[in-house]
C-alpha cells in the first residue's frame, strides 16, 4: 500500500521541547553510550600495566566489538540525525567520536552519504560503483565479493584523499574539520604510544579488527539484497537484543528506503510498509548482521539477488 508524504513525515521526525536534544530525549541513550565508550577506551590504557595480559586480551576483543557497535549504532544514527540542537555540541561530539572510533566522523559521513547514493550498487559500464564501499565493487562478474576479503581488506582500501577532495568540493570548512578530526585521533594514539609504546603495539591489532568487524556487519546488511529495488536495497534482522543494543541497526532495508527515519521510529515505519516489503521480496535474516553467515537461508554468492522475505512480522 502506498504511503503519503504526510504519513512518512509523522514517522520520520520525532519532535521534542528539549533545549539540548534536536529530535528526542531518547538520544541521551546513544550519547551516554558514547561517553561510556570513551571511558572504556582510556580505561584500557590505565589498566594495561595493572592487570594480567589475559585480562587485557579479553578487554581488547571487547574494544574491537565496541568499535563496530559505535560505528553502526551511535555514529551512524548521528550522521543522519545529529543529536543536539547546538552546532557546537554536535561538533564536539563529532570530535569525540573520531577519537574513540579512530576515524574522522566527518570523513565517515562523506563515505556513508556516498554509500546511500549508490546503495551497494553493482559496477556500471566503466567497471566502477557509485558506492565506494559496495560489496559488489571488487566482486567478479557483478557478484558480491567474498565476505572474508571484504571484511579484512576493506580497511586498507579506504582512500582519505578521495574523501577529502569530495568534502573540499562540497564544503571546504567541513574538509578542514575532517582533517582536524583525523589529526585528533592520530595525535591521541601517538601520545598513548609515547607514554607506553607496548600499549599501542597491543592496541593496534584490536583497533584493526574492530574496523574489520564493522565491515563484516556492513557486508551482511546488503548481501542477498536487491541493488535494483529501492525498498529491498538493504537486508534486515529483527533480533530484539541486537536492535536494542545497536540502536535499531537491524532495520537496514527500512533505513535505506527512508534514511532520515529516526532510530526510535524504525519499528513503526516498518509496520507501515511491511506489505510493500513482502511484495518486493525484502530479505530478512535471523541472526544479527555480524553473524549473517550463520543464517540458515543464506544464498550462495552467485545467487545473491533478492529473496522472499520471511512471513514473521515485528511483534
PDB file of C-alpha atoms in Angstrom:
ATOM      1  CA  UNK A   1       0.000   0.000   0.000  1.00  0.00           C
ATOM      2  CA  UNK A   2       1.401   3.438  -0.891  1.00  0.00           C
ATOM      3  CA  UNK A   3       2.281   5.788   1.960  1.00  0.00           C
ATOM      4  CA  UNK A   4       1.619   9.505   1.641  1.00  0.00           C
ATOM      5  CA  UNK A   5       4.380  12.030   2.310  1.00  0.00           C
ATOM      6  CA  UNK A   6       2.436  13.340   5.308  1.00  0.00           C
ATOM      7  CA  UNK A   7       2.311   9.880   6.868  1.00  0.00           C
ATOM      8  CA  UNK A   8       6.035   9.474   6.325  1.00  0.00           C
ATOM      9  CA  UNK A   9       6.701  12.835   7.964  1.00  0.00           C
ATOM     10  CA  UNK A  10       4.940  11.660  11.122  1.00  0.00           C
ATOM     11  CA  UNK A  11       7.278   8.685  11.356  1.00  0.00           C
ATOM     12  CA  UNK A  12      10.409  10.440  10.116  1.00  0.00           C
ATOM     13  CA  UNK A  13      10.605  13.344  12.533  1.00  0.00           C
ATOM     14  CA  UNK A  14      10.039  12.990  16.262  1.00  0.00           C
ATOM     15  CA  UNK A  15       9.696  16.327  18.000  1.00  0.00           C
ATOM     16  CA  UNK A  16      10.825  17.435  21.430  1.00  0.00           C
ATOM     17  CA  UNK A  17      10.826  20.581  23.530  1.00  0.00           C
ATOM     18  CA  UNK A  18      14.260  19.715  24.880  1.00  0.00           C
ATOM     19  CA  UNK A  19      16.731  22.570  24.775  1.00  0.00           C
ATOM     20  CA  UNK A  20      19.616  20.124  24.338  1.00  0.00           C
ATOM     21  CA  UNK A  21      18.449  17.369  22.013  1.00  0.00           C
ATOM     22  CA  UNK A  22      17.277  18.110  18.485  1.00  0.00           C
ATOM     23  CA  UNK A  23      14.825  15.243  17.984  1.00  0.00           C
ATOM     24  CA  UNK A  24      14.068  13.339  21.171  1.00  0.00           C
ATOM     25  CA  UNK A  25      15.390  12.963  24.688  1.00  0.00           C
ATOM     26  CA  UNK A  26      15.928   9.277  23.883  1.00  0.00           C
ATOM     27  CA  UNK A  27      19.079  10.400  22.084  1.00  0.00           C
ATOM     28  CA  UNK A  28      20.567  10.759  25.555  1.00  0.00           C
ATOM     29  CA  UNK A  29      20.969   6.955  25.433  1.00  0.00           C
ATOM     30  CA  UNK A  30      23.406   6.770  22.468  1.00  0.00           C
ATOM     31  CA  UNK A  31      25.169   9.914  23.736  1.00  0.00           C
ATOM     32  CA  UNK A  32      25.663   8.270  27.145  1.00  0.00           C
ATOM     33  CA  UNK A  33      26.838   5.107  25.406  1.00  0.00           C
ATOM     34  CA  UNK A  34      29.457   7.126  23.517  1.00  0.00           C
ATOM     35  CA  UNK A  35      30.711   8.641  26.787  1.00  0.00           C
ATOM     36  CA  UNK A  36      30.969   5.162  28.292  1.00  0.00           C
ATOM     37  CA  UNK A  37      32.860   4.031  25.215  1.00  0.00           C
ATOM     38  CA  UNK A  38      35.267   6.926  25.709  1.00  0.00           C
ATOM     39  CA  UNK A  39      35.780   5.962  29.357  1.00  0.00           C
ATOM     40  CA  UNK A  40      36.402   2.355  28.301  1.00  0.00           C
ATOM     41  CA  UNK A  41      38.926   3.443  25.669  1.00  0.00           C
ATOM     42  CA  UNK A  42      41.063   5.400  28.133  1.00  0.00           C
ATOM     43  CA  UNK A  43      40.358   2.918  30.928  1.00  0.00           C
ATOM     44  CA  UNK A  44      42.120   0.217  28.917  1.00  0.00           C
ATOM     45  CA  UNK A  45      45.253   2.359  28.892  1.00  0.00           C
ATOM     46  CA  UNK A  46      45.043   2.793  32.656  1.00  0.00           C
ATOM     47  CA  UNK A  47      44.586  -0.945  33.234  1.00  0.00           C
ATOM     48  CA  UNK A  48      47.280  -2.140  30.824  1.00  0.00           C
ATOM     49  CA  UNK A  49      50.199  -2.145  33.326  1.00  0.00           C
ATOM     50  CA  UNK A  50      47.966  -3.176  36.231  1.00  0.00           C
ATOM     51  CA  UNK A  51      46.198  -6.367  35.113  1.00  0.00           C
ATOM     52  CA  UNK A  52      47.370  -9.690  33.607  1.00  0.00           C
ATOM     53  CA  UNK A  53      47.763  -9.975  29.848  1.00  0.00           C
ATOM     54  CA  UNK A  54      44.906 -12.457  29.543  1.00  0.00           C
ATOM     55  CA  UNK A  55      42.545  -9.878  31.045  1.00  0.00           C
ATOM     56  CA  UNK A  56      43.780  -7.250  28.588  1.00  0.00           C
ATOM     57  CA  UNK A  57      43.222  -9.635  25.676  1.00  0.00           C
ATOM     58  CA  UNK A  58      39.592 -10.060  26.732  1.00  0.00           C
ATOM     59  CA  UNK A  59      39.238  -6.287  27.088  1.00  0.00           C
ATOM     60  CA  UNK A  60      40.876  -5.875  23.677  1.00  0.00           C
ATOM     61  CA  UNK A  61      38.314  -8.094  21.971  1.00  0.00           C
ATOM     62  CA  UNK A  62      35.515  -6.179  23.698  1.00  0.00           C
ATOM     63  CA  UNK A  63      37.117  -2.983  22.405  1.00  0.00           C
ATOM     64  CA  UNK A  64      37.072  -4.415  18.865  1.00  0.00           C
ATOM     65  CA  UNK A  65      33.368  -5.202  19.122  1.00  0.00           C
ATOM     66  CA  UNK A  66      32.743  -1.755  20.606  1.00  0.00           C
ATOM     67  CA  UNK A  67      34.235  -0.070  17.523  1.00  0.00           C
ATOM     68  CA  UNK A  68      31.749  -1.803  15.231  1.00  0.00           C
ATOM     69  CA  UNK A  69      28.953  -1.186  17.764  1.00  0.00           C
ATOM     70  CA  UNK A  70      29.732   2.521  17.850  1.00  0.00           C
ATOM     71  CA  UNK A  71      30.167   2.980  14.092  1.00  0.00           C
ATOM     72  CA  UNK A  72      26.990   1.108  13.182  1.00  0.00           C
ATOM     73  CA  UNK A  73      24.848   2.355  16.046  1.00  0.00           C
ATOM     74  CA  UNK A  74      25.883   5.609  17.713  1.00  0.00           C
ATOM     75  CA  UNK A  75      27.923   7.147  14.902  1.00  0.00           C
ATOM     76  CA  UNK A  76      25.598   6.009  12.126  1.00  0.00           C
ATOM     77  CA  UNK A  77      22.500   7.495  13.719  1.00  0.00           C
ATOM     78  CA  UNK A  78      24.396  10.714  14.422  1.00  0.00           C
ATOM     79  CA  UNK A  79      25.214  11.029  10.702  1.00  0.00           C
ATOM     80  CA  UNK A  80      21.553  11.012   9.711  1.00  0.00           C
ATOM     81  CA  UNK A  81      20.041  12.815  12.682  1.00  0.00           C
ATOM     82  CA  UNK A  82      22.597  14.871  14.669  1.00  0.00           C
ATOM     83  CA  UNK A  83      21.704  14.556  18.317  1.00  0.00           C
ATOM     84  CA  UNK A  84      21.972  18.144  19.542  1.00  0.00           C
ATOM     85  CA  UNK A  85      20.346  21.459  18.789  1.00  0.00           C
ATOM     86  CA  UNK A  86      23.631  23.258  19.352  1.00  0.00           C
ATOM     87  CA  UNK A  87      26.088  23.160  16.421  1.00  0.00           C
ATOM     88  CA  UNK A  88      28.897  23.414  18.975  1.00  0.00           C
ATOM     89  CA  UNK A  89      27.736  20.302  20.840  1.00  0.00           C
ATOM     90  CA  UNK A  90      27.408  18.428  17.554  1.00  0.00           C
ATOM     91  CA  UNK A  91      30.940  19.489  16.618  1.00  0.00           C
ATOM     92  CA  UNK A  92      32.379  18.402  19.966  1.00  0.00           C
ATOM     93  CA  UNK A  93      30.529  15.094  19.807  1.00  0.00           C
ATOM     94  CA  UNK A  94      31.869  14.522  16.288  1.00  0.00           C
ATOM     95  CA  UNK A  95      35.431  15.066  17.535  1.00  0.00           C
ATOM     96  CA  UNK A  96      34.830  12.723  20.469  1.00  0.00           C
ATOM     97  CA  UNK A  97      33.539  10.013  18.155  1.00  0.00           C
ATOM     98  CA  UNK A  98      36.545  10.445  15.878  1.00  0.00           C
ATOM     99  CA  UNK A  99      38.954   9.852  18.751  1.00  0.00           C
ATOM    100  CA  UNK A 100      37.298   6.799  20.283  1.00  0.00           C
ATOM    101  CA  UNK A 101      36.435   5.113  16.958  1.00  0.00           C
ATOM    102  CA  UNK A 102      39.747   6.032  15.361  1.00  0.00           C
ATOM    103  CA  UNK A 103      38.498   7.663  12.176  1.00  0.00           C
ATOM    104  CA  UNK A 104      37.109  11.094  11.312  1.00  0.00           C
ATOM    105  CA  UNK A 105      33.356  11.283  11.840  1.00  0.00           C
ATOM    106  CA  UNK A 106      33.111  13.832   9.015  1.00  0.00           C
ATOM    107  CA  UNK A 107      35.037  11.565   6.648  1.00  0.00           C
ATOM    108  CA  UNK A 108      32.777   8.705   7.703  1.00  0.00           C
ATOM    109  CA  UNK A 109      29.712  10.843   6.964  1.00  0.00           C
ATOM    110  CA  UNK A 110      31.016  11.587   3.458  1.00  0.00           C
ATOM    111  CA  UNK A 111      31.681   7.896   2.797  1.00  0.00           C
ATOM    112  CA  UNK A 112      28.293   6.953   4.189  1.00  0.00           C
ATOM    113  CA  UNK A 113      26.410   9.528   2.120  1.00  0.00           C
ATOM    114  CA  UNK A 114      28.174   8.127  -0.963  1.00  0.00           C
ATOM    115  CA  UNK A 115      27.028   4.702   0.208  1.00  0.00           C
ATOM    116  CA  UNK A 116      23.437   5.951   0.156  1.00  0.00           C
ATOM    117  CA  UNK A 117      23.896   7.413  -3.317  1.00  0.00           C
ATOM    118  CA  UNK A 118      24.879   4.020  -4.685  1.00  0.00           C
ATOM    119  CA  UNK A 119      23.058   1.775  -2.218  1.00  0.00           C
ATOM    120  CA  UNK A 120      25.516  -1.114  -2.653  1.00  0.00           C
ATOM    121  CA  UNK A 121      25.251  -0.907  -6.433  1.00  0.00           C
ATOM    122  CA  UNK A 122      26.884  -3.231  -8.928  1.00  0.00           C
ATOM    123  CA  UNK A 123      29.686  -1.956 -11.198  1.00  0.00           C
ATOM    124  CA  UNK A 124      28.493   0.048 -14.184  1.00  0.00           C
ATOM    125  CA  UNK A 125      29.755   0.044 -17.769  1.00  0.00           C
ATOM    126  CA  UNK A 126      33.072   1.567 -16.675  1.00  0.00           C
ATOM    127  CA  UNK A 127      33.537  -1.097 -14.004  1.00  0.00           C
ATOM    128  CA  UNK A 128      33.010   1.364 -11.152  1.00  0.00           C
ATOM    129  CA  UNK A 129      30.394   1.605  -8.428  1.00  0.00           C
ATOM    130  CA  UNK A 130      28.823   4.803  -7.155  1.00  0.00           C
ATOM    131  CA  UNK A 131      29.001   3.402  -3.634  1.00  0.00           C
ATOM    132  CA  UNK A 132      32.668   3.426  -2.590  1.00  0.00           C
ATOM    133  CA  UNK A 133      32.130   0.552  -0.160  1.00  0.00           C
ATOM    134  CA  UNK A 134      29.713  -1.554  -2.200  1.00  0.00           C
ATOM    135  CA  UNK A 135      30.049  -5.283  -1.587  1.00  0.00           C
ATOM    136  CA  UNK A 136      29.982  -5.681  -5.398  1.00  0.00           C
ATOM    137  CA  UNK A 137      32.850  -3.273  -6.143  1.00  0.00           C
ATOM    138  CA  UNK A 138      35.590  -5.901  -6.011  1.00  0.00           C
ATOM    139  CA  UNK A 139      33.423  -8.894  -6.851  1.00  0.00           C
ATOM    140  CA  UNK A 140      33.602 -10.990 -10.013  1.00  0.00           C
ATOM    141  CA  UNK A 141      31.061 -10.730 -12.836  1.00  0.00           C
ATOM    142  CA  UNK A 142      28.783  -8.426 -10.916  1.00  0.00           C
ATOM    143  CA  UNK A 143      28.580 -10.709  -7.894  1.00  0.00           C
ATOM    144  CA  UNK A 144      29.277  -9.843  -4.276  1.00  0.00           C
ATOM    145  CA  UNK A 145      32.874 -10.089  -3.125  1.00  0.00           C
ATOM    146  CA  UNK A 146      33.806 -12.970  -0.842  1.00  0.00           C
ATOM    147  CA  UNK A 147      32.966 -11.919   2.751  1.00  0.00           C
ATOM    148  CA  UNK A 148      36.476 -12.763   4.007  1.00  0.00           C
ATOM    149  CA  UNK A 149      38.118 -10.415   1.500  1.00  0.00           C
ATOM    150  CA  UNK A 150      35.587  -7.667   2.063  1.00  0.00           C
ATOM    151  CA  UNK A 151      35.937  -7.911   5.848  1.00  0.00           C
ATOM    152  CA  UNK A 152      39.716  -7.932   6.095  1.00  0.00           C
ATOM    153  CA  UNK A 153      40.802  -5.968   3.003  1.00  0.00           C
ATOM    154  CA  UNK A 154      38.345  -3.050   3.036  1.00  0.00           C
ATOM    155  CA  UNK A 155      40.245  -1.264   5.812  1.00  0.00           C
ATOM    156  CA  UNK A 156      43.275  -0.946   3.516  1.00  0.00           C
ATOM    157  CA  UNK A 157      41.151   0.229   0.588  1.00  0.00           C
ATOM    158  CA  UNK A 158      39.991   3.363   2.357  1.00  0.00           C
ATOM    159  CA  UNK A 159      41.126   6.441   0.447  1.00  0.00           C
ATOM    160  CA  UNK A 160      41.219   9.578   2.635  1.00  0.00           C
ATOM    161  CA  UNK A 161      42.459  11.666  -0.323  1.00  0.00           C
ATOM    162  CA  UNK A 162      39.351  10.926  -2.368  1.00  0.00           C
ATOM    163  CA  UNK A 163      37.133  11.658   0.620  1.00  0.00           C
ATOM    164  CA  UNK A 164      38.964  14.916   1.315  1.00  0.00           C
ATOM    165  CA  UNK A 165      38.580  16.052  -2.309  1.00  0.00           C
ATOM    166  CA  UNK A 166      34.863  15.340  -2.189  1.00  0.00           C
ATOM    167  CA  UNK A 167      34.499  17.172   1.108  1.00  0.00           C
ATOM    168  CA  UNK A 168      36.508  20.135  -0.163  1.00  0.00           C
ATOM    169  CA  UNK A 169      34.367  20.312  -3.283  1.00  0.00           C
ATOM    170  CA  UNK A 170      31.185  20.394  -1.243  1.00  0.00           C
ATOM    171  CA  UNK A 171      32.267  22.369   1.809  1.00  0.00           C
ATOM    172  CA  UNK A 172      35.902  23.426   2.408  1.00  0.00           C
ATOM    173  CA  UNK A 173      35.120  24.222   6.031  1.00  0.00           C
ATOM    174  CA  UNK A 174      33.937  20.677   6.695  1.00  0.00           C
ATOM    175  CA  UNK A 175      37.002  19.350   4.897  1.00  0.00           C
ATOM    176  CA  UNK A 176      39.144  21.293   7.364  1.00  0.00           C
ATOM    177  CA  UNK A 177      37.255  19.859  10.327  1.00  0.00           C
ATOM    178  CA  UNK A 178      37.576  16.380   8.851  1.00  0.00           C
ATOM    179  CA  UNK A 179      41.349  16.742   8.734  1.00  0.00           C
ATOM    180  CA  UNK A 180      41.274  18.138  12.268  1.00  0.00           C
ATOM    181  CA  UNK A 181      39.394  15.053  13.445  1.00  0.00           C
ATOM    182  CA  UNK A 182      41.890  12.764  11.740  1.00  0.00           C
ATOM    183  CA  UNK A 183      44.730  14.686  13.392  1.00  0.00           C
ATOM    184  CA  UNK A 184      42.955  14.446  16.762  1.00  0.00           C
ATOM    185  CA  UNK A 185      42.676  10.683  16.717  1.00  0.00           C
ATOM    186  CA  UNK A 186      46.212  10.194  15.344  1.00  0.00           C
ATOM    187  CA  UNK A 187      47.591  12.554  18.000  1.00  0.00           C
ATOM    188  CA  UNK A 188      45.754  10.616  20.695  1.00  0.00           C
ATOM    189  CA  UNK A 189      47.261   7.333  19.519  1.00  0.00           C
ATOM    190  CA  UNK A 190      50.734   8.887  19.242  1.00  0.00           C
ATOM    191  CA  UNK A 191      50.528  10.291  22.775  1.00  0.00           C
ATOM    192  CA  UNK A 192      49.434   6.917  24.128  1.00  0.00           C
ATOM    193  CA  UNK A 193      52.337   5.340  22.257  1.00  0.00           C
ATOM    194  CA  UNK A 194      54.808   7.827  23.721  1.00  0.00           C
ATOM    195  CA  UNK A 195      53.500   7.177  27.216  1.00  0.00           C
ATOM    196  CA  UNK A 196      53.720   3.401  26.732  1.00  0.00           C
ATOM    197  CA  UNK A 197      54.895   2.005  23.405  1.00  0.00           C
ATOM    198  CA  UNK A 198      53.947  -1.516  24.458  1.00  0.00           C
ATOM    199  CA  UNK A 199      50.332  -0.476  24.904  1.00  0.00           C
ATOM    200  CA  UNK A 200      49.972   0.975  21.419  1.00  0.00           C
ATOM    201  CA  UNK A 201      51.510  -2.217  19.967  1.00  0.00           C
ATOM    202  CA  UNK A 202      48.895  -4.132  21.925  1.00  0.00           C
ATOM    203  CA  UNK A 203      46.034  -1.821  20.884  1.00  0.00           C
ATOM    204  CA  UNK A 204      46.562  -1.539  17.122  1.00  0.00           C
ATOM    205  CA  UNK A 205      45.627  -5.161  16.190  1.00  0.00           C
ATOM    206  CA  UNK A 206      42.370  -4.842  18.135  1.00  0.00           C
ATOM    207  CA  UNK A 207      41.752  -1.450  16.523  1.00  0.00           C
ATOM    208  CA  UNK A 208      42.161  -3.001  13.069  1.00  0.00           C
ATOM    209  CA  UNK A 209      39.991  -5.990  13.976  1.00  0.00           C
ATOM    210  CA  UNK A 210      37.251  -3.659  15.235  1.00  0.00           C
ATOM    211  CA  UNK A 211      37.057  -1.947  11.849  1.00  0.00           C
ATOM    212  CA  UNK A 212      37.038  -5.362  10.187  1.00  0.00           C
ATOM    213  CA  UNK A 213      34.013  -6.282  12.312  1.00  0.00           C
ATOM    214  CA  UNK A 214      32.324  -3.097  11.129  1.00  0.00           C
ATOM    215  CA  UNK A 215      32.876  -4.127   7.513  1.00  0.00           C
ATOM    216  CA  UNK A 216      31.588  -7.617   8.322  1.00  0.00           C
ATOM    217  CA  UNK A 217      28.462  -6.016   9.731  1.00  0.00           C
ATOM    218  CA  UNK A 218      28.119  -3.907   6.592  1.00  0.00           C
ATOM    219  CA  UNK A 219      28.555  -6.893   4.303  1.00  0.00           C
ATOM    220  CA  UNK A 220      25.560  -8.773   5.643  1.00  0.00           C
ATOM    221  CA  UNK A 221      23.452  -5.620   5.762  1.00  0.00           C
ATOM    222  CA  UNK A 222      23.410  -5.895   1.948  1.00  0.00           C
ATOM    223  CA  UNK A 223      24.321  -9.444   0.990  1.00  0.00           C
ATOM    224  CA  UNK A 224      21.222 -11.015  -0.510  1.00  0.00           C
ATOM    225  CA  UNK A 225      19.566  -7.647  -1.003  1.00  0.00           C
ATOM    226  CA  UNK A 226      18.414  -6.366  -4.368  1.00  0.00           C
ATOM    227  CA  UNK A 227      20.521  -3.429  -5.649  1.00  0.00           C
ATOM    228  CA  UNK A 228      17.875  -2.727  -8.297  1.00  0.00           C
ATOM    229  CA  UNK A 229      14.878  -2.378  -5.961  1.00  0.00           C
ATOM    230  CA  UNK A 230      14.860   0.643  -3.604  1.00  0.00           C
ATOM    231  CA  UNK A 231      12.688  -0.913  -0.923  1.00  0.00           C
ATOM    232  CA  UNK A 232      14.905  -4.030  -0.960  1.00  0.00           C
ATOM    233  CA  UNK A 233      18.354  -2.380  -1.090  1.00  0.00           C
ATOM    234  CA  UNK A 234      19.160  -3.443   2.455  1.00  0.00           C
ATOM    235  CA  UNK A 235      18.828  -6.647   4.462  1.00  0.00           C
ATOM    236  CA  UNK A 236      17.067  -6.505   7.815  1.00  0.00           C
ATOM    237  CA  UNK A 237      17.155  -8.511  11.008  1.00  0.00           C
ATOM    238  CA  UNK A 238      14.662  -8.061  13.819  1.00  0.00           C
ATOM    239  CA  UNK A 239      16.526  -9.713  16.670  1.00  0.00           C
ATOM    240  CA  UNK A 240      15.349  -7.676  19.654  1.00  0.00           C
ATOM    241  CA  UNK A 241      18.503  -7.708  21.746  1.00  0.00           C
ATOM    242  CA  UNK A 242      20.591  -6.694  18.739  1.00  0.00           C
ATOM    243  CA  UNK A 243      18.293  -3.798  17.898  1.00  0.00           C
ATOM    244  CA  UNK A 244      18.006  -2.580  21.468  1.00  0.00           C
ATOM    245  CA  UNK A 245      21.768  -2.527  21.979  1.00  0.00           C
ATOM    246  CA  UNK A 246      22.752  -1.376  18.460  1.00  0.00           C
ATOM    247  CA  UNK A 247      20.089   1.333  18.276  1.00  0.00           C
ATOM    248  CA  UNK A 248      17.896  -0.384  15.690  1.00  0.00           C
ATOM    249  CA  UNK A 249      20.690  -1.003  13.243  1.00  0.00           C
ATOM    250  CA  UNK A 250      18.882  -4.210  12.276  1.00  0.00           C
ATOM    251  CA  UNK A 251      16.205  -2.305  10.338  1.00  0.00           C
ATOM    252  CA  UNK A 252      18.528  -1.776   7.405  1.00  0.00           C
ATOM    253  CA  UNK A 253      16.171  -2.308   4.478  1.00  0.00           C
ATOM    254  CA  UNK A 254      13.886   0.263   6.091  1.00  0.00           C
ATOM    255  CA  UNK A 255      16.811   2.599   6.659  1.00  0.00           C
ATOM    256  CA  UNK A 256      17.922   2.588   3.024  1.00  0.00           C
ATOM    257  CA  UNK A 257      14.352   3.113   1.876  1.00  0.00           C
ATOM    258  CA  UNK A 258      13.994   6.187   4.136  1.00  0.00           C
ATOM    259  CA  UNK A 259      17.415   7.174   5.564  1.00  0.00           C
ATOM    260  CA  UNK A 260      16.138  10.068   7.678  1.00  0.00           C
ATOM    261  CA  UNK A 261      13.758   7.988   9.809  1.00  0.00           C
ATOM    262  CA  UNK A 262      14.932   8.341  13.412  1.00  0.00           C
ATOM    263  CA  UNK A 263      16.153   5.186  15.137  1.00  0.00           C
ATOM    264  CA  UNK A 264      13.314   5.374  17.675  1.00  0.00           C
ATOM    265  CA  UNK A 265      10.747   5.194  14.851  1.00  0.00           C
ATOM    266  CA  UNK A 266      12.162   2.318  12.839  1.00  0.00           C
ATOM    267  CA  UNK A 267       9.726  -0.306  14.070  1.00  0.00           C
ATOM    268  CA  UNK A 268       6.706   1.962  13.486  1.00  0.00           C
ATOM    269  CA  UNK A 269       7.941   2.732   9.982  1.00  0.00           C
ATOM    270  CA  UNK A 270       8.433  -0.940   9.225  1.00  0.00           C
ATOM    271  CA  UNK A 271       4.894  -1.673  10.357  1.00  0.00           C
ATOM    272  CA  UNK A 272       3.652   0.838   7.767  1.00  0.00           C
ATOM    273  CA  UNK A 273       5.472  -0.683   4.802  1.00  0.00           C
ATOM    274  CA  UNK A 274       5.581  -4.395   5.678  1.00  0.00           C
ATOM    275  CA  UNK A 275       3.178  -5.376   2.885  1.00  0.00           C
ATOM    276  CA  UNK A 276       5.256  -3.496   0.329  1.00  0.00           C
ATOM    277  CA  UNK A 277       8.356  -5.206   1.639  1.00  0.00           C
ATOM    278  CA  UNK A 278       6.847  -8.654   1.275  1.00  0.00           C
ATOM    279  CA  UNK A 279       5.750  -7.878  -2.259  1.00  0.00           C
ATOM    280  CA  UNK A 280       9.262  -6.686  -3.168  1.00  0.00           C
ATOM    281  CA  UNK A 281      10.976  -9.710  -1.574  1.00  0.00           C
ATOM    282  CA  UNK A 282      12.959  -7.835   1.060  1.00  0.00           C
ATOM    283  CA  UNK A 283      15.450 -10.207   2.613  1.00  0.00           C
ATOM    284  CA  UNK A 284      15.328 -10.796   6.365  1.00  0.00           C
ATOM    285  CA  UNK A 285      17.911 -12.807   8.277  1.00  0.00           C
ATOM    286  CA  UNK A 286      17.555 -14.260  11.754  1.00  0.00           C
ATOM    287  CA  UNK A 287      20.942 -13.521  13.417  1.00  0.00           C
ATOM    288  CA  UNK A 288      22.466 -10.049  13.884  1.00  0.00           C
ATOM    289  CA  UNK A 289      24.212  -8.732  10.784  1.00  0.00           C
ATOM    290  CA  UNK A 290      27.725  -9.529  12.003  1.00  0.00           C
ATOM    291  CA  UNK A 291      26.649 -13.171  12.295  1.00  0.00           C
ATOM    292  CA  UNK A 292      24.822 -13.156   8.975  1.00  0.00           C
ATOM    293  CA  UNK A 293      26.927 -16.073   7.739  1.00  0.00           C
ATOM    294  CA  UNK A 294      25.032 -18.236  10.249  1.00  0.00           C
ATOM    295  CA  UNK A 295      21.654 -17.528   8.689  1.00  0.00           C
ATOM    296  CA  UNK A 296      20.050 -20.866   7.686  1.00  0.00           C
ATOM    297  CA  UNK A 297      18.696 -19.408   4.432  1.00  0.00           C
ATOM    298  CA  UNK A 298      21.937 -17.781   3.277  1.00  0.00           C
ATOM    299  CA  UNK A 299      22.030 -17.594  -0.545  1.00  0.00           C
ATOM    300  CA  UNK A 300      25.120 -18.572  -2.476  1.00  0.00           C
ATOM    301  CA  UNK A 301      27.193 -15.664  -3.742  1.00  0.00           C
ATOM    302  CA  UNK A 302      26.361 -16.415  -7.390  1.00  0.00           C
ATOM    303  CA  UNK A 303      22.676 -16.326  -6.485  1.00  0.00           C
ATOM    304  CA  UNK A 304      22.690 -13.292  -4.223  1.00  0.00           C
ATOM    305  CA  UNK A 305      19.705 -11.460  -5.619  1.00  0.00           C
ATOM    306  CA  UNK A 306      16.666 -10.603  -3.533  1.00  0.00           C
ATOM    307  CA  UNK A 307      14.981 -13.491  -1.751  1.00  0.00           C
ATOM    308  CA  UNK A 308      11.405 -13.719  -0.453  1.00  0.00           C
ATOM    309  CA  UNK A 309      11.056 -12.220   2.978  1.00  0.00           C
ATOM    310  CA  UNK A 310      10.053 -14.363   5.889  1.00  0.00           C
ATOM    311  CA  UNK A 311       6.425 -14.002   6.890  1.00  0.00           C
ATOM    312  CA  UNK A 312       7.234 -13.294  10.507  1.00  0.00           C
ATOM    313  CA  UNK A 313       6.465  -9.630  11.264  1.00  0.00           C
ATOM    314  CA  UNK A 314       7.694  -7.387  14.024  1.00  0.00           C
ATOM    315  CA  UNK A 315       5.703  -8.038  17.138  1.00  0.00           C
TER     316      UNK A 315
END
